[in-house]
Amino acid sequence: MRLTIIGSAGSFPGPASPASCYLLEAGDFRMLLDLGNGALGALQRYVDIYDIDAIYLSHLHADHCFDLCSYWVARTFPPGGRKPRIPVYGPTGVADRMAEAYGLEPDPGMTETFEFRELTPGQMRIGPFNVQVDVVNHPVEAYGIRLEHDGTTLTYSGDTGACDEIIDLARDTDLFLCEASFHDHREHPKDMHLTGSEAGEHAQSAGARRLVLTHLVPWNDDDRTYEEARSTFSGPIDLAWPGAVYEVGAEGSQDVRRTDAGAATAAVRRLTERLS
């Protein structure tokens, strides 16, 4: 499996990253994990957007799903006519939610372009992937996902507070793409997001082989998030940056390409200074 980070900003797009979006490829099958605001533009740097075969939406907050509206336009009105329908997996009510977001009547809404399939906890098949999903700890219906292909596994937390379900999904996974929105020793809402140290604890408990921290809120210090995770997880850790590519294999997960993370970090720090 190949994972490309399209966007990793949490809650809203940052100066260096769109909101959550991750491209997962196996053979000639291409799947998006979330399509948050700002992601469709960046996606075009890495793949022909008409080559996407399936979309998974972990939950229906804007930073994880709203660029599906733009993608509906792109697939519905291109030169030459509407593109073939592709499946979109999401929580209960996903079809109506996306129609409402674009101001469409529910019938047909976006259903002539997308085949909406509502998630329930359990196992399924998406293209070449064996998939397991479960409800995680968030104020709205939200799912974590585990994908297996050819002896390799990848787990994506979506948005979640601390919960056993995400540990079970990440058990012995080769790569754990896990949110880390909050910092330790600050007041923050319960049952919503993880701190860096909590992400590390979940990865350690699961026996994950590699931890990639994502959903990085633009006003946070990402170095601090990394150090918090480093204090609780003994394996390799990365911060998710747009353009990073991971080859997920049975012998572990290797980061094979990166964008200029230093420039992105500097931009985030400038924003943090303005907001502080």
PDB file of C-alpha atoms in Angstrom:
ATOM      1  CA  MET A   1       0.000   0.000   0.000  1.00  0.00           C
ATOM      2  CA  ARG A   2       1.090   3.555  -0.659  1.00  0.00           C
ATOM      3  CA  LEU A   3      -0.144   6.425   1.512  1.00  0.00           C
ATOM      4  CA  THR A   4       0.215  10.046   0.396  1.00  0.00           C
ATOM      5  CA  ILE A   5      -0.600  12.859   2.819  1.00  0.00           C
ATOM      6  CA  ILE A   6      -2.752  15.384   0.934  1.00  0.00           C
ATOM      7  CA  GLY A   7      -3.839  17.439   3.945  1.00  0.00           C
ATOM      8  CA  SER A   8      -3.180  17.073   7.666  1.00  0.00           C
ATOM      9  CA  ALA A   9      -4.471  20.285   9.255  1.00  0.00           C
ATOM     10  CA  GLY A  10      -6.999  19.873  12.043  1.00  0.00           C
ATOM     11  CA  SER A  11     -10.296  21.740  12.389  1.00  0.00           C
ATOM     12  CA  PHE A  12      -9.526  24.158   9.534  1.00  0.00           C
ATOM     13  CA  PRO A  13      -6.903  24.438   6.767  1.00  0.00           C
ATOM     14  CA  GLY A  14      -3.571  25.816   7.891  1.00  0.00           C
ATOM     15  CA  PRO A  15      -1.088  28.054   6.066  1.00  0.00           C
ATOM     16  CA  ALA A  16       0.835  25.027   4.834  1.00  0.00           C
ATOM     17  CA  SER A  17      -1.822  22.318   4.616  1.00  0.00           C
ATOM     18  CA  PRO A  18      -5.422  21.633   3.640  1.00  0.00           C
ATOM     19  CA  ALA A  19      -7.689  19.887   6.107  1.00  0.00           C
ATOM     20  CA  SER A  20      -7.725  16.100   6.419  1.00  0.00           C
ATOM     21  CA  CYS A  21      -7.263  14.069   3.231  1.00  0.00           C
ATOM     22  CA  TYR A  22      -5.142  10.997   2.566  1.00  0.00           C
ATOM     23  CA  LEU A  23      -4.638   9.107  -0.693  1.00  0.00           C
ATOM     24  CA  LEU A  24      -4.294   5.337  -0.332  1.00  0.00           C
ATOM     25  CA  GLU A  25      -3.241   3.248  -3.331  1.00  0.00           C
ATOM     26  CA  ALA A  26      -2.895  -0.475  -3.944  1.00  0.00           C
ATOM     27  CA  GLY A  27      -2.177  -1.539  -7.502  1.00  0.00           C
ATOM     28  CA  ASP A  28      -4.323   0.655  -9.732  1.00  0.00           C
ATOM     29  CA  PHE A  29      -6.990   1.266  -7.059  1.00  0.00           C
ATOM     30  CA  ARG A  30      -7.053   4.739  -5.481  1.00  0.00           C
ATOM     31  CA  MET A  31      -9.069   5.595  -2.393  1.00  0.00           C
ATOM     32  CA  LEU A  32      -9.390   8.793  -0.393  1.00  0.00           C
ATOM     33  CA  LEU A  33      -9.600   8.763   3.377  1.00  0.00           C
ATOM     34  CA  ASP A  34     -11.564  11.978   4.039  1.00  0.00           C
ATOM     35  CA  LEU A  35     -11.849  14.995   1.769  1.00  0.00           C
ATOM     36  CA  GLY A  36     -11.727  18.056   4.021  1.00  0.00           C
ATOM     37  CA  ASN A  37     -11.901  21.694   3.007  1.00  0.00           C
ATOM     38  CA  GLY A  38      -9.039  22.778   0.780  1.00  0.00           C
ATOM     39  CA  ALA A  39      -8.025  19.228  -0.118  1.00  0.00           C
ATOM     40  CA  LEU A  40      -9.326  18.923  -3.676  1.00  0.00           C
ATOM     41  CA  GLY A  41      -6.977  21.593  -4.993  1.00  0.00           C
ATOM     42  CA  ALA A  42      -3.930  19.968  -3.405  1.00  0.00           C
ATOM     43  CA  LEU A  43      -5.025  16.499  -4.534  1.00  0.00           C
ATOM     44  CA  GLN A  44      -4.493  17.528  -8.164  1.00  0.00           C
ATOM     45  CA  ARG A  45      -0.730  17.751  -7.525  1.00  0.00           C
ATOM     46  CA  TYR A  46      -0.564  14.006  -6.952  1.00  0.00           C
ATOM     47  CA  VAL A  47      -3.215  12.260  -9.028  1.00  0.00           C
ATOM     48  CA  ASP A  48      -5.754  12.790 -11.797  1.00  0.00           C
ATOM     49  CA  ILE A  49      -8.857  13.491  -9.752  1.00  0.00           C
ATOM     50  CA  TYR A  50     -10.954  11.383 -12.120  1.00  0.00           C
ATOM     51  CA  ASP A  51      -8.873   8.325 -11.233  1.00  0.00           C
ATOM     52  CA  ILE A  52     -10.285   8.105  -7.696  1.00  0.00           C
ATOM     53  CA  ASP A  53     -12.169   4.818  -7.188  1.00  0.00           C
ATOM     54  CA  ALA A  54     -13.709   5.271  -3.719  1.00  0.00           C
ATOM     55  CA  ILE A  55     -14.009   7.794  -0.896  1.00  0.00           C
ATOM     56  CA  TYR A  56     -14.298   7.140   2.826  1.00  0.00           C
ATOM     57  CA  LEU A  57     -15.563   9.918   5.095  1.00  0.00           C
ATOM     58  CA  SER A  58     -14.767   9.256   8.743  1.00  0.00           C
ATOM     59  CA  HIS A  59     -17.401  11.741   9.908  1.00  0.00           C
ATOM     60  CA  LEU A  60     -19.351  14.741   8.693  1.00  0.00           C
ATOM     61  CA  HIS A  61     -17.511  17.733  10.138  1.00  0.00           C
ATOM     62  CA  ALA A  62     -16.461  20.221   7.476  1.00  0.00           C
ATOM     63  CA  ASP A  63     -12.736  19.608   7.824  1.00  0.00           C
ATOM     64  CA  HIS A  64     -13.249  15.975   6.813  1.00  0.00           C
ATOM     65  CA  CYS A  65     -15.935  16.070   4.147  1.00  0.00           C
ATOM     66  CA  PHE A  66     -16.780  19.468   2.638  1.00  0.00           C
ATOM     67  CA  ASP A  67     -14.574  19.244  -0.451  1.00  0.00           C
ATOM     68  CA  LEU A  68     -16.840  16.434  -1.582  1.00  0.00           C
ATOM     69  CA  CYS A  69     -19.071  19.331  -2.697  1.00  0.00           C
ATOM     70  CA  SER A  70     -16.369  20.599  -5.046  1.00  0.00           C
ATOM     71  CA  TYR A  71     -15.622  17.078  -6.179  1.00  0.00           C
ATOM     72  CA  TRP A  72     -19.305  16.599  -7.019  1.00  0.00           C
ATOM     73  CA  VAL A  73     -19.056  19.598  -9.348  1.00  0.00           C
ATOM     74  CA  ALA A  74     -15.863  18.223 -10.918  1.00  0.00           C
ATOM     75  CA  ARG A  75     -17.399  14.795 -11.595  1.00  0.00           C
ATOM     76  CA  THR A  76     -20.854  16.059 -12.591  1.00  0.00           C
ATOM     77  CA  PHE A  77     -20.033  18.821 -15.098  1.00  0.00           C
ATOM     78  CA  PRO A  78     -16.690  18.051 -16.798  1.00  0.00           C
ATOM     79  CA  PRO A  79     -16.244  18.415 -20.565  1.00  0.00           C
ATOM     80  CA  GLY A  80     -17.609  15.269 -22.137  1.00  0.00           C
ATOM     81  CA  GLY A  81     -20.251  14.689 -19.505  1.00  0.00           C
ATOM     82  CA  ARG A  82     -20.701  13.187 -16.073  1.00  0.00           C
ATOM     83  CA  LYS A  83     -18.054  10.768 -14.844  1.00  0.00           C
ATOM     84  CA  PRO A  84     -19.076   7.265 -13.692  1.00  0.00           C
ATOM     85  CA  ARG A  85     -20.498   6.967 -10.181  1.00  0.00           C
ATOM     86  CA  ILE A  86     -18.071   5.984  -7.453  1.00  0.00           C
ATOM     87  CA  PRO A  87     -18.860   4.794  -3.915  1.00  0.00           C
ATOM     88  CA  VAL A  88     -18.716   7.196  -0.983  1.00  0.00           C
ATOM     89  CA  TYR A  89     -18.692   5.553   2.455  1.00  0.00           C
ATOM     90  CA  GLY A  90     -19.809   7.648   5.396  1.00  0.00           C
ATOM     91  CA  PRO A  91     -21.870   7.871   8.587  1.00  0.00           C
ATOM     92  CA  THR A  92     -25.644   7.741   8.804  1.00  0.00           C
ATOM     93  CA  GLY A  93     -27.267  10.445   6.683  1.00  0.00           C
ATOM     94  CA  VAL A  94     -24.165  11.148   4.588  1.00  0.00           C
ATOM     95  CA  ALA A  95     -26.126  11.584   1.316  1.00  0.00           C
ATOM     96  CA  ASP A  96     -28.552  14.128   2.785  1.00  0.00           C
ATOM     97  CA  ARG A  97     -25.780  15.960   4.645  1.00  0.00           C
ATOM     98  CA  MET A  98     -23.726  16.475   1.507  1.00  0.00           C
ATOM     99  CA  ALA A  99     -26.764  17.547  -0.526  1.00  0.00           C
ATOM    100  CA  GLU A 100     -27.625  20.089   2.159  1.00  0.00           C
ATOM    101  CA  ALA A 101     -24.041  21.374   2.234  1.00  0.00           C
ATOM    102  CA  TYR A 102     -24.301  22.316  -1.447  1.00  0.00           C
ATOM    103  CA  GLY A 103     -27.905  23.549  -1.285  1.00  0.00           C
ATOM    104  CA  LEU A 104     -29.327  20.641  -3.284  1.00  0.00           C
ATOM    105  CA  GLU A 105     -32.665  18.936  -2.815  1.00  0.00           C
ATOM    106  CA  PRO A 106     -32.151  15.548  -1.152  1.00  0.00           C
ATOM    107  CA  ASP A 107     -33.623  13.774  -4.188  1.00  0.00           C
ATOM    108  CA  PRO A 108     -31.513  13.264  -6.198  1.00  0.00           C
ATOM    109  CA  GLY A 109     -28.925  15.320  -4.282  1.00  0.00           C
ATOM    110  CA  MET A 110     -25.516  14.007  -5.283  1.00  0.00           C
ATOM    111  CA  THR A 111     -26.689  10.420  -5.798  1.00  0.00           C
ATOM    112  CA  GLU A 112     -26.397  10.528  -9.596  1.00  0.00           C
ATOM    113  CA  THR A 113     -22.650  11.118  -9.186  1.00  0.00           C
ATOM    114  CA  PHE A 114     -21.880   9.240  -5.958  1.00  0.00           C
ATOM    115  CA  GLU A 115     -23.152   5.926  -4.652  1.00  0.00           C
ATOM    116  CA  PHE A 116     -23.500   6.616  -0.942  1.00  0.00           C
ATOM    117  CA  ARG A 117     -23.029   3.699   1.433  1.00  0.00           C
ATOM    118  CA  GLU A 118     -23.639   4.224   5.152  1.00  0.00           C
ATOM    119  CA  LEU A 119     -21.090   2.777   7.557  1.00  0.00           C
ATOM    120  CA  THR A 120     -21.850   0.396  10.406  1.00  0.00           C
ATOM    121  CA  PRO A 121     -19.321  -1.271  12.717  1.00  0.00           C
ATOM    122  CA  GLY A 122     -17.896  -4.415  11.203  1.00  0.00           C
ATOM    123  CA  GLN A 123     -15.992  -5.742   8.223  1.00  0.00           C
ATOM    124  CA  MET A 124     -16.357  -5.138   4.501  1.00  0.00           C
ATOM    125  CA  ARG A 125     -14.452  -5.110   1.252  1.00  0.00           C
ATOM    126  CA  ILE A 126     -13.508  -1.880  -0.545  1.00  0.00           C
ATOM    127  CA  GLY A 127     -11.692  -2.570  -3.801  1.00  0.00           C
ATOM    128  CA  PRO A 128      -8.612  -4.661  -2.919  1.00  0.00           C
ATOM    129  CA  PHE A 129      -8.804  -3.794   0.782  1.00  0.00           C
ATOM    130  CA  ASN A 130     -10.193  -5.870   3.619  1.00  0.00           C
ATOM    131  CA  VAL A 131     -11.691  -3.201   5.863  1.00  0.00           C
ATOM    132  CA  GLN A 132     -12.812  -3.043   9.465  1.00  0.00           C
ATOM    133  CA  VAL A 133     -14.541   0.034  10.885  1.00  0.00           C
ATOM    134  CA  ASP A 134     -15.790   0.907  14.336  1.00  0.00           C
ATOM    135  CA  VAL A 135     -17.398   3.885  16.060  1.00  0.00           C
ATOM    136  CA  VAL A 136     -14.890   6.064  17.912  1.00  0.00           C
ATOM    137  CA  ASN A 137     -15.193   8.711  20.611  1.00  0.00           C
ATOM    138  CA  HIS A 138     -16.345  12.009  19.054  1.00  0.00           C
ATOM    139  CA  PRO A 139     -19.372  14.304  19.534  1.00  0.00           C
ATOM    140  CA  VAL A 140     -20.881  13.179  16.205  1.00  0.00           C
ATOM    141  CA  GLU A 141     -21.069   9.721  14.654  1.00  0.00           C
ATOM    142  CA  ALA A 142     -17.473   9.029  13.691  1.00  0.00           C
ATOM    143  CA  TYR A 143     -15.493   6.001  12.585  1.00  0.00           C
ATOM    144  CA  GLY A 144     -11.977   4.676  12.722  1.00  0.00           C
ATOM    145  CA  ILE A 145     -10.840   2.364   9.940  1.00  0.00           C
ATOM    146  CA  ARG A 146      -8.347  -0.469   9.514  1.00  0.00           C
ATOM    147  CA  LEU A 147      -7.346  -1.499   5.990  1.00  0.00           C
ATOM    148  CA  GLU A 148      -5.477  -4.673   5.075  1.00  0.00           C
ATOM    149  CA  HIS A 149      -3.909  -5.576   1.742  1.00  0.00           C
ATOM    150  CA  ASP A 150      -1.380  -8.214   0.788  1.00  0.00           C
ATOM    151  CA  GLY A 151      -0.240  -8.809   4.359  1.00  0.00           C
ATOM    152  CA  THR A 152       0.056  -5.121   5.306  1.00  0.00           C
ATOM    153  CA  THR A 153      -2.177  -2.959   7.479  1.00  0.00           C
ATOM    154  CA  LEU A 154      -2.916   0.721   7.915  1.00  0.00           C
ATOM    155  CA  THR A 155      -5.177   2.226  10.569  1.00  0.00           C
ATOM    156  CA  TYR A 156      -6.663   5.717  10.468  1.00  0.00           C
ATOM    157  CA  SER A 157      -8.224   7.137  13.613  1.00  0.00           C
ATOM    158  CA  GLY A 158     -10.334   9.891  12.071  1.00  0.00           C
ATOM    159  CA  ASP A 159     -11.269  12.254  14.904  1.00  0.00           C
ATOM    160  CA  THR A 160     -11.493  10.639  18.313  1.00  0.00           C
ATOM    161  CA  GLY A 161     -10.979  11.058  22.003  1.00  0.00           C
ATOM    162  CA  ALA A 162      -9.480   8.251  24.055  1.00  0.00           C
ATOM    163  CA  CYS A 163     -11.231   4.920  23.424  1.00  0.00           C
ATOM    164  CA  ASP A 164     -10.544   1.197  23.312  1.00  0.00           C
ATOM    165  CA  GLU A 165     -12.065   0.867  19.847  1.00  0.00           C
ATOM    166  CA  ILE A 166      -9.232   2.691  18.117  1.00  0.00           C
ATOM    167  CA  ILE A 167      -6.661   0.596  20.004  1.00  0.00           C
ATOM    168  CA  ASP A 168      -8.359  -2.565  18.744  1.00  0.00           C
ATOM    169  CA  LEU A 169      -8.388  -1.259  15.164  1.00  0.00           C
ATOM    170  CA  ALA A 170      -4.687  -0.383  15.388  1.00  0.00           C
ATOM    171  CA  ARG A 171      -3.600  -3.701  16.897  1.00  0.00           C
ATOM    172  CA  ASP A 172      -0.191  -4.619  15.390  1.00  0.00           C
ATOM    173  CA  THR A 173      -0.811  -2.270  12.469  1.00  0.00           C
ATOM    174  CA  ASP A 174       2.119  -1.377  10.216  1.00  0.00           C
ATOM    175  CA  LEU A 175       1.199   2.318  10.134  1.00  0.00           C
ATOM    176  CA  PHE A 176      -1.112   4.128  12.539  1.00  0.00           C
ATOM    177  CA  LEU A 177      -2.295   7.468  11.153  1.00  0.00           C
ATOM    178  CA  CYS A 178      -3.584   9.006  14.360  1.00  0.00           C
ATOM    179  CA  GLU A 179      -4.978  12.391  15.251  1.00  0.00           C
ATOM    180  CA  ALA A 180      -3.177  14.509  17.860  1.00  0.00           C
ATOM    181  CA  SER A 181      -5.128  17.750  18.082  1.00  0.00           C
ATOM    182  CA  PHE A 182      -4.615  18.781  21.694  1.00  0.00           C
ATOM    183  CA  HIS A 183      -1.670  19.471  23.993  1.00  0.00           C
ATOM    184  CA  ASP A 184      -1.205  18.083  27.466  1.00  0.00           C
ATOM    185  CA  HIS A 185      -1.750  20.295  30.530  1.00  0.00           C
ATOM    186  CA  ARG A 186      -4.355  22.483  28.831  1.00  0.00           C
ATOM    187  CA  GLU A 187      -8.074  22.536  29.370  1.00  0.00           C
ATOM    188  CA  HIS A 188      -9.922  21.095  26.408  1.00  0.00           C
ATOM    189  CA  PRO A 189     -13.276  19.427  25.721  1.00  0.00           C
ATOM    190  CA  LYS A 190     -13.571  15.821  26.818  1.00  0.00           C
ATOM    191  CA  ASP A 191     -14.309  12.970  24.418  1.00  0.00           C
ATOM    192  CA  MET A 192     -13.347  14.931  21.321  1.00  0.00           C
ATOM    193  CA  HIS A 193      -9.640  14.687  20.412  1.00  0.00           C
ATOM    194  CA  LEU A 194      -6.337  13.173  21.551  1.00  0.00           C
ATOM    195  CA  THR A 195      -3.214  14.894  22.817  1.00  0.00           C
ATOM    196  CA  GLY A 196       0.155  13.851  21.453  1.00  0.00           C
ATOM    197  CA  SER A 197       0.851  11.742  24.519  1.00  0.00           C
ATOM    198  CA  GLU A 198      -2.559  10.065  24.273  1.00  0.00           C
ATOM    199  CA  ALA A 199      -1.923   9.254  20.627  1.00  0.00           C
ATOM    200  CA  GLY A 200       1.384   7.713  21.695  1.00  0.00           C
ATOM    201  CA  GLU A 201      -0.284   5.743  24.474  1.00  0.00           C
ATOM    202  CA  HIS A 202      -2.887   4.356  22.083  1.00  0.00           C
ATOM    203  CA  ALA A 203      -0.203   3.382  19.572  1.00  0.00           C
ATOM    204  CA  GLN A 204       1.912   1.745  22.293  1.00  0.00           C
ATOM    205  CA  SER A 205      -1.062  -0.193  23.667  1.00  0.00           C
ATOM    206  CA  ALA A 206      -1.936  -1.362  20.161  1.00  0.00           C
ATOM    207  CA  GLY A 207       1.601  -2.444  19.350  1.00  0.00           C
ATOM    208  CA  ALA A 208       1.620  -0.265  16.226  1.00  0.00           C
ATOM    209  CA  ARG A 209       4.860  -0.381  14.249  1.00  0.00           C
ATOM    210  CA  ARG A 210       4.871   3.261  13.172  1.00  0.00           C
ATOM    211  CA  LEU A 211       2.918   6.317  14.331  1.00  0.00           C
ATOM    212  CA  VAL A 212       2.126   9.236  12.021  1.00  0.00           C
ATOM    213  CA  LEU A 213       0.556  12.166  13.862  1.00  0.00           C
ATOM    214  CA  THR A 214      -2.102  14.101  11.981  1.00  0.00           C
ATOM    215  CA  HIS A 215      -5.030  16.516  12.435  1.00  0.00           C
ATOM    216  CA  LEU A 216      -2.428  19.058  13.516  1.00  0.00           C
ATOM    217  CA  VAL A 217      -4.277  22.205  14.597  1.00  0.00           C
ATOM    218  CA  PRO A 218      -2.670  25.274  12.959  1.00  0.00           C
ATOM    219  CA  TRP A 219      -2.175  27.246  16.196  1.00  0.00           C
ATOM    220  CA  ASN A 220      -0.412  24.402  18.003  1.00  0.00           C
ATOM    221  CA  ASP A 221       3.340  23.903  18.247  1.00  0.00           C
ATOM    222  CA  ASP A 222       3.872  20.707  16.255  1.00  0.00           C
ATOM    223  CA  ASP A 223       7.277  20.090  17.839  1.00  0.00           C
ATOM    224  CA  ARG A 224       5.534  19.934  21.206  1.00  0.00           C
ATOM    225  CA  THR A 225       2.948  17.507  19.814  1.00  0.00           C
ATOM    226  CA  TYR A 226       5.775  15.312  18.569  1.00  0.00           C
ATOM    227  CA  GLU A 227       7.603  15.396  21.910  1.00  0.00           C
ATOM    228  CA  GLU A 228       4.433  14.493  23.794  1.00  0.00           C
ATOM    229  CA  ALA A 229       3.960  11.443  21.569  1.00  0.00           C
ATOM    230  CA  ARG A 230       7.662  10.582  21.894  1.00  0.00           C
ATOM    231  CA  SER A 231       7.209  10.387  25.685  1.00  0.00           C
ATOM    232  CA  THR A 232       4.672   7.550  25.416  1.00  0.00           C
ATOM    233  CA  PHE A 233       5.481   5.644  22.214  1.00  0.00           C
ATOM    234  CA  SER A 234       8.718   3.727  21.666  1.00  0.00           C
ATOM    235  CA  GLY A 235       8.477   3.231  17.911  1.00  0.00           C
ATOM    236  CA  PRO A 236       9.111   5.531  14.932  1.00  0.00           C
ATOM    237  CA  ILE A 237       7.025   8.733  14.870  1.00  0.00           C
ATOM    238  CA  ASP A 238       6.408  11.268  12.129  1.00  0.00           C
ATOM    239  CA  LEU A 239       4.367  14.425  11.808  1.00  0.00           C
ATOM    240  CA  ALA A 240       2.063  14.167   8.792  1.00  0.00           C
ATOM    241  CA  TRP A 241       3.063  16.769   6.196  1.00  0.00           C
ATOM    242  CA  PRO A 242       1.443  17.272   2.791  1.00  0.00           C
ATOM    243  CA  GLY A 243       3.426  15.459   0.133  1.00  0.00           C
ATOM    244  CA  ALA A 244       4.865  12.807   2.447  1.00  0.00           C
ATOM    245  CA  VAL A 245       4.582   9.347   0.906  1.00  0.00           C
ATOM    246  CA  TYR A 246       4.709   6.093   2.849  1.00  0.00           C
ATOM    247  CA  GLU A 247       5.199   2.662   1.364  1.00  0.00           C
ATOM    248  CA  VAL A 248       3.424   0.452   3.870  1.00  0.00           C
ATOM    249  CA  GLY A 249       4.984  -2.988   3.846  1.00  0.00           C
ATOM    250  CA  ALA A 250       5.233  -6.139   5.907  1.00  0.00           C
ATOM    251  CA  GLU A 251       8.710  -5.126   7.081  1.00  0.00           C
ATOM    252  CA  GLY A 252       7.468  -1.773   8.341  1.00  0.00           C
ATOM    253  CA  SER A 253       6.577   1.573   6.852  1.00  0.00           C
ATOM    254  CA  GLN A 254       9.149   3.705   5.136  1.00  0.00           C
ATOM    255  CA  ASP A 255       8.705   7.394   4.402  1.00  0.00           C
ATOM    256  CA  VAL A 256      10.039   7.654   0.867  1.00  0.00           C
ATOM    257  CA  ARG A 257       9.429  11.304  -0.015  1.00  0.00           C
ATOM    258  CA  ARG A 258       8.762  14.576   1.784  1.00  0.00           C
ATOM    259  CA  THR A 259       7.912  18.139   0.937  1.00  0.00           C
ATOM    260  CA  ASP A 260       9.835  20.962   2.628  1.00  0.00           C
ATOM    261  CA  ALA A 261       8.524  20.420   6.135  1.00  0.00           C
ATOM    262  CA  GLY A 262      10.838  23.146   7.457  1.00  0.00           C
ATOM    263  CA  ALA A 263       9.084  25.837   5.424  1.00  0.00           C
ATOM    264  CA  ALA A 264       5.706  24.533   6.511  1.00  0.00           C
ATOM    265  CA  THR A 265       6.733  24.534  10.150  1.00  0.00           C
ATOM    266  CA  ALA A 266       7.957  28.132   9.872  1.00  0.00           C
ATOM    267  CA  ALA A 267       4.632  29.217   8.392  1.00  0.00           C
ATOM    268  CA  VAL A 268       2.721  27.529  11.222  1.00  0.00           C
ATOM    269  CA  ARG A 269       4.930  29.186  13.830  1.00  0.00           C
ATOM    270  CA  ARG A 270       4.345  32.616  12.298  1.00  0.00           C
ATOM    271  CA  LEU A 271       0.606  32.042  12.544  1.00  0.00           C
ATOM    272  CA  THR A 272       0.971  30.851  16.133  1.00  0.00           C
ATOM    273  CA  GLU A 273       2.868  34.006  17.050  1.00  0.00           C
ATOM    274  CA  ARG A 274       0.184  36.222  15.531  1.00  0.00           C
ATOM    275  CA  LEU A 275      -2.552  34.422  17.455  1.00  0.00           C
ATOM    276  CA  SER A 276      -0.740  34.359  20.810  1.00  0.00           C
TER     277      SER A 276
END
